[in-house]
Coordinates of C-alpha atoms in Angstrom, one line a residue:
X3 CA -7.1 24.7 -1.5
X4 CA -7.3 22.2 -4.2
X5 CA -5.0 18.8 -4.6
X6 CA -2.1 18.9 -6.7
X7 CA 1.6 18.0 -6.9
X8 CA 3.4 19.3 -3.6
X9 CA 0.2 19.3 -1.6
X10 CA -0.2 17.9 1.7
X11 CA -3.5 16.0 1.7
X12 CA -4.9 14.3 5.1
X13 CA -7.5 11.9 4.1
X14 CA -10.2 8.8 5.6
X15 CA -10.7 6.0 3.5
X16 CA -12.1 2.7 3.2
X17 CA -11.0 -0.5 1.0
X18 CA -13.1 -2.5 -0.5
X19 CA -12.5 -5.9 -2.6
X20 CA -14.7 -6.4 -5.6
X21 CA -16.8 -8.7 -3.5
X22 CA -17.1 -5.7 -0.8
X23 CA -15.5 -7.0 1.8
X24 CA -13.6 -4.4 3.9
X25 CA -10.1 -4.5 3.2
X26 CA -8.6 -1.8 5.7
X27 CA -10.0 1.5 6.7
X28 CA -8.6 4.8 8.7
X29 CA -12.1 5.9 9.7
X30 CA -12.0 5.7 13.5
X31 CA -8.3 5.3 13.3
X32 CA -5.6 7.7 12.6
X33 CA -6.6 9.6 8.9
X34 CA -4.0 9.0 6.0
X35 CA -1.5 11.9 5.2
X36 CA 1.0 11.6 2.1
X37 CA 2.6 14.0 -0.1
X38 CA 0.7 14.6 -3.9
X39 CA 2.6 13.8 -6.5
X40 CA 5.2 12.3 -4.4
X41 CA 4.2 8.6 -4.8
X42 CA 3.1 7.8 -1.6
X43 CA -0.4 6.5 -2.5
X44 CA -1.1 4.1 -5.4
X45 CA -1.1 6.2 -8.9
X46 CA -4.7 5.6 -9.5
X47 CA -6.2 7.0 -6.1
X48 CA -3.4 9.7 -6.5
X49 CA -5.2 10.3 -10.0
X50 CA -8.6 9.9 -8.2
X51 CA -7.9 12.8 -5.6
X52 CA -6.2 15.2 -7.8
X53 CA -8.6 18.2 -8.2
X54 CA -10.6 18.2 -5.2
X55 CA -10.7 19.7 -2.1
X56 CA -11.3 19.7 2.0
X57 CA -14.6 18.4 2.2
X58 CA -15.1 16.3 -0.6
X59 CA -16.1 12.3 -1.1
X60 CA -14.6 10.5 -3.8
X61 CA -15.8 6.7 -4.7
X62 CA -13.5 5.1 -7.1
X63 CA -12.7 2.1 -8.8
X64 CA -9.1 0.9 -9.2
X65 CA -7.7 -1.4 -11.5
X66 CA -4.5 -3.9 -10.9
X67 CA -2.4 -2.0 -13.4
X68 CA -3.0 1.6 -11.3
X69 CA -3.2 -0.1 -7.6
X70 CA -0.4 -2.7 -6.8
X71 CA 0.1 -4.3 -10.3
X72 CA -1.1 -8.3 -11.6
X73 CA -0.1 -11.1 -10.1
X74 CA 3.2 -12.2 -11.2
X75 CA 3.9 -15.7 -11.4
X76 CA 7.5 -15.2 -11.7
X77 CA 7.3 -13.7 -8.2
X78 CA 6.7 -17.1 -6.2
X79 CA 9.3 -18.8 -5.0
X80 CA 10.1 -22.0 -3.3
X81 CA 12.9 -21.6 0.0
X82 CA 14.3 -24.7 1.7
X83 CA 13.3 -24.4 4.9
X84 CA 16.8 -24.2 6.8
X85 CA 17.4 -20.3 5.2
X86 CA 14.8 -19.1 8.0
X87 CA 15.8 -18.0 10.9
X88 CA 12.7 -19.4 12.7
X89 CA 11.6 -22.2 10.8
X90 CA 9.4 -23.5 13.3
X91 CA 7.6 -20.4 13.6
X92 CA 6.6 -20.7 9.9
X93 CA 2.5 -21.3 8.5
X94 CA 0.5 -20.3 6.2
X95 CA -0.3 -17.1 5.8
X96 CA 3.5 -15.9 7.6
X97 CA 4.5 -12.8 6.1
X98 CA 7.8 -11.2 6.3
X99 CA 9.6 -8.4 4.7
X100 CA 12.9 -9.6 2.4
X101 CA 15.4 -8.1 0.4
X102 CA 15.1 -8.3 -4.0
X103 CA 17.2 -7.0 -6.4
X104 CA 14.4 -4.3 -6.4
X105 CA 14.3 -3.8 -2.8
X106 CA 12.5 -4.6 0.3
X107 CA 9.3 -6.8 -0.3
X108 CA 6.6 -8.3 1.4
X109 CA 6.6 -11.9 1.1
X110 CA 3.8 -14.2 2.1
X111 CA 4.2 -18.0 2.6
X112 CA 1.7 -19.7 0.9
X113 CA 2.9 -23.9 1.3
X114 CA 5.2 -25.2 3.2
X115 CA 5.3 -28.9 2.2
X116 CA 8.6 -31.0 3.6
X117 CA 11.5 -28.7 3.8
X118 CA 10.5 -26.9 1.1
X119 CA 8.5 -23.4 1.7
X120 CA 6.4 -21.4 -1.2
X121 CA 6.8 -17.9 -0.9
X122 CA 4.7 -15.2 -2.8
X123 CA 6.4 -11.9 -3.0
X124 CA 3.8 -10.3 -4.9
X125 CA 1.9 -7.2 -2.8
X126 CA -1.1 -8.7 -1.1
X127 CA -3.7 -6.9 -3.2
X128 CA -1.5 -7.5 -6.6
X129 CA -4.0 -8.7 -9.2
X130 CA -7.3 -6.9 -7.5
X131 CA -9.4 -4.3 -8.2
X132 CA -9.4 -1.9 -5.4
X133 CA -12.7 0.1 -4.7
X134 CA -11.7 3.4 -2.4
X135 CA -14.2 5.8 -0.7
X136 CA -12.7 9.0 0.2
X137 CA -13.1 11.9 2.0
X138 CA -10.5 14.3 2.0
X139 CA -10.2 16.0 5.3
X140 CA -7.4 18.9 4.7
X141 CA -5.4 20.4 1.9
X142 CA -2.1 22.5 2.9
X143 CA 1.2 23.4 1.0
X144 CA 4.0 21.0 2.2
X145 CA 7.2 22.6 3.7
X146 CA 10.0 23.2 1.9
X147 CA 11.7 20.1 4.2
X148 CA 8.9 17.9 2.8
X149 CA 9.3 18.6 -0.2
X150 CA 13.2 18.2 -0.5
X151 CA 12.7 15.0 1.7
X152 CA 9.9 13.7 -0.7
X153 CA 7.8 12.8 2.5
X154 CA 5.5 14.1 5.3
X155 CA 6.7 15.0 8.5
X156 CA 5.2 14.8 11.6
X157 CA 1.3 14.3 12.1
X158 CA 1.4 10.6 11.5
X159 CA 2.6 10.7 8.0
X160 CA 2.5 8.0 6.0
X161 CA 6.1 6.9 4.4
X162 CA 6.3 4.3 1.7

């Protein structure tokens, strides 16, 4: 079976940096499954997989603008310290989800100087070139359920 849209693809990957350095990785851990199509996976990999089948490796290359988009400037921000519910708990490098006018983010503190604390809500890998090796480890057709719910069930899905 080949991927397309409505497919249920199970996958093993590793992330790379442009340096090399190992990002994260499923291999020896539990193996990615997403619904194609369904944006589940960053659109370049997405583009990447599309076409291929149980079996096969894929190496690719992904730029910022098909991974997790550049780094936005606008998207750091400084917080006074008092709006945290556990201030003391705060350092560089905290991260905490938060809600935007575009939804929930990840945001990562980045300075805390004073009262004052610098928060980056851009994704952790905005702004990088993501390198992905892939091998896809089973192709089925989703269930009609999936498919009206836009996600996979069961099997250690991965909802985004």
């Amino acid at each position: 079976m080949i991927i397309s849209n409505d497919k249920v693809v199970t996958i093993d990957y590793s992330l790379t940096d442009e340096e090399g350095e190992l990002i994260d990785s499923s291999v020896g851990e539990e193996p990615l499954i997403y619904l194609h199509g369904h944006h589940g996976i960053i659109p370049g990999l997405e583009q990447a997989l599309a076409g291929h089948r149980t079996g096969d490796k894929v190496e690719v290359s992904i730029p910022p603008e098909e991974g997790y988009g550049d780094w936005d400037e606008d998207l750091v921000e400084v917080v006074a310290k008092e709006d945290f519910d556990d201030p003391e708990d705060l350092e560089i490098g905290t991260q905490f989800e938060t809600e935007t006018d575009e939804g929930a983010r990840l945001a990562t503190v980045i300075d805390i100087e004073g009262e004052d604390v610098t928060v980056d809500l851009n994704h952790p890998l905005a702004g990088m070139t993501l390198n992905f090796d892939v091998t896809v480890l089973d192709v089925r057709d989703a269930t009609a359920e999936e498919l009206a719910h836009g996600h996979v069930h069961g099997e250690h899905g991965h909802e985004h």
